[in-house]
Tab-separated table of C-alpha atoms in Angstrom:
chain	number	residue	atom	x	y	z
D	359	MET	CA	43.081	-21.581	47.140
D	360	ASN	CA	44.343	-18.177	47.975
D	361	GLU	CA	46.872	-16.056	46.233
D	362	GLU	CA	49.745	-16.688	48.929
D	363	LEU	CA	49.704	-20.526	48.326
D	364	ALA	CA	49.737	-19.944	44.558
D	365	GLY	CA	52.687	-17.635	44.893
D	366	ARG	CA	54.542	-20.454	46.964
D	367	LEU	CA	53.770	-23.041	44.617
D	368	ARG	CA	54.945	-20.846	41.543
D	369	THR	CA	58.131	-20.079	43.425
D	370	ALA	CA	58.853	-23.763	44.169
D	371	ALA	CA	58.140	-24.847	40.607
D	372	GLU	CA	60.733	-22.350	39.157
D	373	ALA	CA	63.299	-23.203	41.716
D	374	HIS	CA	62.949	-26.984	41.330
D	375	GLN	CA	65.981	-28.664	39.481
D	376	PRO	CA	65.256	-32.391	38.928
D	377	ASP	CA	68.006	-35.079	39.661
D	378	ARG	CA	67.942	-37.106	36.536
D	379	ALA	CA	70.415	-39.671	37.766
D	380	ARG	CA	68.452	-40.421	40.847
D	381	ILE	CA	65.258	-40.752	38.729
D	382	LEU	CA	66.694	-42.966	36.337
D	383	ALA	CA	68.110	-45.171	39.138
D	384	ARG	CA	64.661	-45.442	40.644
D	385	VAL	CA	62.987	-46.359	37.560
D	386	GLU	CA	65.378	-49.060	36.656
D	387	SER	CA	65.268	-50.502	40.293
D	388	GLY	CA	61.432	-50.724	39.973
D	389	MET	CA	61.553	-52.358	36.586
D	390	SER	CA	64.066	-55.066	37.726
D	391	GLY	CA	62.814	-55.506	41.325
D	392	ALA	CA	66.512	-55.123	42.519
D	393	PRO	CA	67.895	-52.636	45.167
D	394	VAL	CA	69.407	-49.385	43.926
D	395	ARG	CA	73.099	-49.988	43.168
D	396	GLN	CA	75.823	-47.437	42.487
D	397	ARG	CA	76.257	-46.714	38.848
D	398	GLU	CA	78.931	-48.497	37.296
D	399	SER	CA	82.241	-46.439	36.278
D	400	SER	CA	82.249	-48.331	32.965
D	401	GLY	CA	80.501	-50.191	30.425
D	402	ALA	CA	77.168	-49.362	28.585
D	403	ARG	CA	73.755	-50.401	29.727
D	404	PRO	CA	71.594	-52.010	27.187
D	405	TRP	CA	69.841	-49.767	24.931
D	406	PRO	CA	66.218	-50.814	25.334
D	407	ARG	CA	66.450	-50.364	29.014
D	408	VAL	CA	67.987	-46.825	28.742
D	409	ALA	CA	65.312	-45.889	26.298
D	410	LEU	CA	62.688	-46.907	28.453
D	411	ALA	CA	64.031	-45.419	31.482
D	412	SER	CA	64.411	-42.041	29.488
D	413	LEU	CA	60.713	-42.115	28.362
D	414	ALA	CA	59.438	-42.799	31.867
D	415	ALA	CA	61.523	-40.046	33.331
D	416	THR	CA	60.494	-37.757	30.595
D	417	GLY	CA	56.738	-38.575	31.376
D	418	ILE	CA	56.969	-38.026	34.973
D	419	LEU	CA	58.469	-34.689	34.542
D	420	ALA	CA	55.806	-33.479	32.044
D	421	VAL	CA	52.960	-34.630	34.404
D	422	GLY	CA	54.425	-32.989	37.298
D	423	GLY	CA	55.126	-29.669	35.318
D	424	PHE	CA	51.534	-29.884	33.909
D	425	ALA	CA	50.056	-30.390	37.502
D	426	VAL	CA	52.100	-27.474	38.989
D	427	ALA	CA	50.957	-25.195	36.049
D	428	ALA	CA	47.487	-25.983	36.544
D	429	ILE	CA	47.336	-25.408	40.156
D	430	VAL	CA	49.434	-21.913	39.672
D	431	GLN	CA	47.252	-20.843	36.824
D	432	ALA	CA	43.696	-21.996	37.815
D	433	PRO	CA	41.886	-19.166	38.977
D	434	PRO	CA	39.995	-19.441	42.317
D	435	ALA	CA	36.406	-20.509	42.218
D	436	PRO	CA	33.763	-17.768	42.733
D	437	PRO	CA	31.995	-18.399	45.932
D	438	ALA	CA	28.411	-19.629	45.570
D	439	ARG	CA	25.576	-17.177	45.588
D	440	PRO	CA	22.440	-18.190	47.492
D	441	ASP	CA	20.347	-16.114	45.144
D	442	ILE	CA	21.340	-17.901	41.893
D	443	PRO	CA	19.881	-21.527	41.570
D	444	ALA	CA	22.378	-24.171	40.928
D	445	THR	CA	20.508	-25.780	38.004
D	446	PRO	CA	20.033	-23.857	34.853
D	447	ALA	CA	16.585	-23.261	33.739
D	448	ALA	CA	15.367	-25.457	30.809
D	449	PRO	CA	15.038	-23.777	27.502
D	450	SER	CA	11.665	-22.916	26.177
D	451	ALA	CA	9.940	-24.551	23.288
D	452	SER	CA	10.156	-21.446	21.242
D	453	SER	CA	13.873	-21.259	21.701
D	454	ALA	CA	14.455	-24.741	20.064
D	455	PRO	CA	15.802	-24.645	16.550
D	456	SER	CA	13.264	-25.923	13.919
D	457	ALA	CA	14.419	-28.571	11.606
D	458	PRO	CA	15.757	-27.447	8.414
D	459	SER	CA	13.539	-27.580	5.132
D	460	ALA	CA	14.505	-29.451	2.321
D	461	PRO	CA	16.316	-27.804	-0.487
D	462	GLY	CA	14.032	-25.972	-2.935
D	463	THR	CA	10.859	-26.664	-0.650
D	464	PRO	CA	9.183	-23.513	0.113
D	465	ARG	CA	8.071	-22.874	3.762
D	466	TRP	CA	4.765	-21.573	4.788
D	467	THR	CA	2.541	-21.415	7.640
D	468	PRO	CA	-1.041	-22.569	7.115
D	469	SER	CA	-3.735	-19.657	8.029
D	470	ALA	CA	-6.932	-20.475	10.116
D	471	PRO	CA	-9.722	-21.319	7.870
D	472	THR	CA	-12.333	-18.553	7.361
D	473	THR	CA	-16.092	-19.332	7.775
D	474	GLY	CA	-18.847	-18.272	5.375
D	475	GLY	CA	-18.795	-17.109	1.804
D	476	PRO	CA	-17.821	-13.616	0.505
D	477	THR	CA	-19.383	-10.661	2.098
D	478	ALA	CA	-22.171	-8.993	0.199
D	479	PRO	CA	-21.635	-5.295	-0.595
D	480	GLU	CA	-23.411	-2.934	1.510
D	481	ARG	CA	-26.402	-1.097	0.044
D	482	SER	CA	-27.123	2.514	0.831
D	483	SER	CA	-30.420	2.996	2.453
D	484	SER	CA	-30.618	6.615	0.983
D	485	THR	CA	-32.533	7.074	-2.369
D	486	SER	CA	-30.946	8.787	-5.359
D	487	PRO	CA	-32.204	12.377	-6.054
D	488	SER	CA	-33.835	13.438	-9.263
D	489	PRO	CA	-31.529	14.711	-11.810
D	490	ALA	CA	-32.857	18.185	-11.385
D	491	ALA	CA	-32.715	18.010	-7.689
D	492	SER	CA	-28.896	17.032	-7.954
D	493	GLY	CA	-28.065	19.803	-10.178
D	494	GLY	CA	-27.430	17.366	-13.093
D	495	ALA	CA	-29.406	16.508	-16.340
D	496	GLY	CA	-29.874	13.472	-18.442
D	497	SER	CA	-28.227	13.170	-21.685
D	498	ALA	CA	-30.128	15.273	-24.550
D	499	ARG	CA	-30.485	12.415	-27.190
D	500	PRO	CA	-31.032	13.572	-30.815
D	501	GLY	CA	-33.806	11.779	-32.656
D	502	SER	CA	-35.941	10.951	-29.615
D	503	ALA	CA	-38.499	13.283	-28.097
D	504	ARG	CA	-40.850	13.565	-25.057
D	505	VAL	CA	-42.126	17.215	-25.219
D	506	GLN	CA	-44.764	17.267	-22.524
D	507	ASP	CA	-44.811	15.744	-18.946
D	508	GLY	CA	-47.721	16.859	-16.781
D	509	PRO	CA	-47.605	20.522	-16.372
D	510	LEU	CA	-44.390	20.982	-18.226
D	511	SER	CA	-44.115	21.145	-22.253
D	512	SER	CA	-41.132	22.295	-24.541
D	513	ALA	CA	-40.284	22.679	-28.197
D	514	GLY	CA	-36.969	23.210	-30.091
D	515	SER	CA	-36.240	25.292	-33.018
D	516	LEU	CA	-33.467	26.859	-35.016
D	517	ASP	CA	-33.905	30.552	-34.975
D	518	ALA	CA	-34.826	32.552	-38.056
D	519	SER	CA	-31.782	34.679	-37.890
D	520	SER	CA	-29.449	31.832	-38.403
D	521	ASN	CA	-27.152	32.034	-41.594
D	522	THR	CA	-24.653	30.342	-43.509
D	523	TYR	CA	-21.902	30.673	-40.695
D	524	TRP	CA	-23.871	31.350	-37.721
D	525	ALA	CA	-26.905	29.862	-35.751
D	526	GLN	CA	-29.098	30.116	-32.584
D	527	SER	CA	-30.892	27.189	-31.241
D	528	ASN	CA	-34.105	28.071	-29.309
D	529	ILE	CA	-35.813	25.926	-26.317
D	530	THR	CA	-39.257	27.063	-25.478
D	531	LEU	CA	-40.371	25.937	-22.032
D	532	LYS	CA	-43.703	26.018	-20.884
D	533	THR	CA	-44.766	25.361	-17.107
D	534	THR	CA	-48.374	25.692	-15.640
D	535	GLN	CA	-46.804	25.201	-12.148
D	536	PRO	CA	-43.841	26.881	-10.476
D	537	LEU	CA	-40.715	24.744	-10.453
D	538	SER	CA	-38.305	24.452	-7.518
D	539	ALA	CA	-35.385	22.942	-9.500
D	540	LEU	CA	-34.468	23.004	-13.210
D	541	THR	CA	-31.480	21.781	-15.257
D	542	MET	CA	-31.654	22.836	-18.987
D	543	GLU	CA	-29.157	21.025	-21.427
D	544	LEU	CA	-28.640	21.980	-25.079
D	545	ARG	CA	-26.276	19.608	-27.128
D	546	ILE	CA	-25.192	20.920	-30.271
D	547	THR	CA	-23.340	18.335	-32.435
D	548	GLN	CA	-19.896	19.125	-33.727
D	549	THR	CA	-20.194	19.067	-37.520
D	550	GLY	CA	-17.345	21.124	-38.336
D	551	GLY	CA	-16.314	24.522	-36.851
D	552	VAL	CA	-18.983	24.607	-34.177
D	553	GLN	CA	-17.791	27.175	-31.463
D	554	SER	CA	-19.945	28.999	-28.898
D	555	THR	CA	-20.682	32.596	-29.194
D	556	GLY	CA	-22.850	33.022	-26.157
D	557	SER	CA	-26.219	32.149	-24.755
D	558	TRP	CA	-29.213	34.065	-23.077
D	559	ARG	CA	-32.539	33.190	-21.447
D	560	THR	CA	-35.736	35.062	-20.402
D	561	LEU	CA	-35.564	34.402	-16.649
D	562	PRO	CA	-33.010	36.436	-14.563
D	563	ALA	CA	-29.545	35.574	-15.118
D	564	ASP	CA	-28.702	35.652	-11.383
D	565	ASP	CA	-30.895	32.696	-10.973
D	566	PHE	CA	-28.886	30.326	-12.928
D	567	THR	CA	-25.339	28.709	-13.085
D	568	VAL	CA	-24.416	28.448	-16.851
D	569	THR	CA	-21.668	26.341	-18.518
D	570	VAL	CA	-20.447	25.793	-21.878
D	571	GLN	CA	-18.075	22.906	-22.643
D	572	GLN	CA	-16.766	20.318	-25.264
D	573	GLU	CA	-18.166	17.002	-24.370
D	574	GLY	CA	-16.951	14.270	-26.913
D	575	GLU	CA	-18.541	15.189	-30.377
D	576	ALA	CA	-20.706	17.996	-29.054
D	577	VAL	CA	-20.686	21.481	-27.555
D	578	VAL	CA	-23.022	21.379	-24.331
D	579	TYR	CA	-24.759	24.290	-22.945
D	580	ARG	CA	-26.197	23.843	-19.396
D	581	TRP	CA	-28.577	26.132	-17.124
D	582	ILE	CA	-28.881	25.028	-13.543
D	583	LEU	CA	-31.431	26.695	-11.358
D	584	LYS	CA	-29.460	27.793	-8.053
D	585	PRO	CA	-30.683	26.532	-4.810
D	586	GLY	CA	-33.608	28.517	-3.197
D	587	ARG	CA	-34.528	30.085	-6.542
D	588	THR	CA	-37.711	29.157	-8.364
D	589	VAL	CA	-39.230	29.290	-11.983
D	590	PRO	CA	-42.546	30.727	-12.118
D	591	ALA	CA	-45.346	29.289	-14.182
D	592	GLY	CA	-45.364	30.789	-17.684
D	593	GLN	CA	-43.332	30.624	-20.920
D	594	HIS	CA	-39.442	30.867	-20.852
D	595	VAL	CA	-36.966	30.733	-23.544
D	596	PHE	CA	-33.268	29.470	-23.405
D	597	ALA	CA	-31.218	30.040	-26.500
D	598	GLY	CA	-27.467	28.808	-27.357
D	599	GLN	CA	-25.443	30.903	-30.135
D	600	TYR	CA	-22.685	29.455	-32.100
D	601	ASN	CA	-20.457	29.440	-35.317
D	602	HIS	CA	-20.370	26.506	-37.573
D	603	ALA	CA	-18.779	25.541	-40.984
D	604	ALA	CA	-20.107	27.248	-43.972
D	605	GLY	CA	-23.487	25.859	-45.130
D	606	GLU	CA	-27.114	25.367	-43.610
D	607	ARG	CA	-27.000	24.102	-40.120
D	608	GLU	CA	-28.139	20.319	-39.865
D	609	ALA	CA	-30.347	20.734	-36.916
D	610	LYS	CA	-31.509	17.065	-36.887
D	611	HIS	CA	-28.292	15.976	-35.162
D	612	ASP	CA	-29.015	18.610	-32.366
D	613	GLY	CA	-31.001	17.881	-29.101
D	614	TYR	CA	-32.162	19.076	-25.696
D	615	ARG	CA	-33.404	17.902	-22.381
D	616	VAL	CA	-35.011	19.507	-19.362
D	617	ASP	CA	-35.244	18.143	-15.734
D	618	ALA	CA	-37.321	19.802	-13.268
D	619	ASN	CA	-39.086	19.520	-9.914
D	620	GLY	CA	-42.737	20.647	-9.472
D	621	PRO	CA	-45.302	20.501	-6.749
D	622	ARG	CA	-45.837	16.921	-7.486
D	623	GLY	CA	-42.413	15.685	-7.969
D	624	ALA	CA	-39.879	15.163	-10.738
D	625	LEU	CA	-40.515	15.995	-14.336
D	626	SER	CA	-38.713	15.578	-17.553
D	627	VAL	CA	-39.017	16.497	-21.260
D	628	TRP	CA	-36.713	16.253	-24.333
D	629	GLY	CA	-36.523	16.612	-27.893
D	630	GLY	CA	-34.767	18.017	-31.353
D	631	PHE	CA	-35.106	21.086	-33.257
D	632	THR	CA	-37.159	22.126	-36.373
D	633	PRO	CA	-35.424	23.963	-39.317
D	634	ALA	CA	-35.639	27.827	-39.365
D	635	ARG	CA	-38.757	29.145	-41.402
């Protein structure tokens, strides 16, 4: 339906004036089956017939008005496009709503089962270097001793110059073969007032990295041979100096340890200190 026809219908609907008398006469004629007669000049019709006629007339007018309004207001249907299918595609399974869960019931999705047991941790194929080769030493344990290992031997003593407030612990190291790695550790137990005042060794100072630090209940001295340096065969002395609380130094609580590498492999010696003479 084009706009011209819709305009005509709209104009006709607005100009239409229904003849209620004629409509009521036709309704009464249809209900009684008698031909239409002229309205009587006097006298009232029975009220049921008048009420039914009024309702029928009102219904006809309402239906007619709705029909005209629907024709006038209905927009023209768009022309069909050949490239759009007439039947809509069926919804996919993923777009369908899932069934609601019961109140208080957790929703979960089971995962695929795994096969096999727990994976064993990987083991490194490399071997750990000896303490001397890695630049570290084992712990100097007071009360235990192994003073010789092949070409390497050692002895610990409290220096004769030690006094009531100060002491020096000496480690004498002997080797019949040159050493390519060496870590010397001196552990002085903290018995009260122990504080480092210095250290020395008979080997060149530039050949070693020296550290002094508090570790737990002890002051620890370490001498580590730098890479590319060697310790020649012979006798060498390492000494740690420190203050301590007034009284004779209890050397039995102190210890040392030496880890080295020689021509035939790793070497280790450790021990304690003899009192000053």
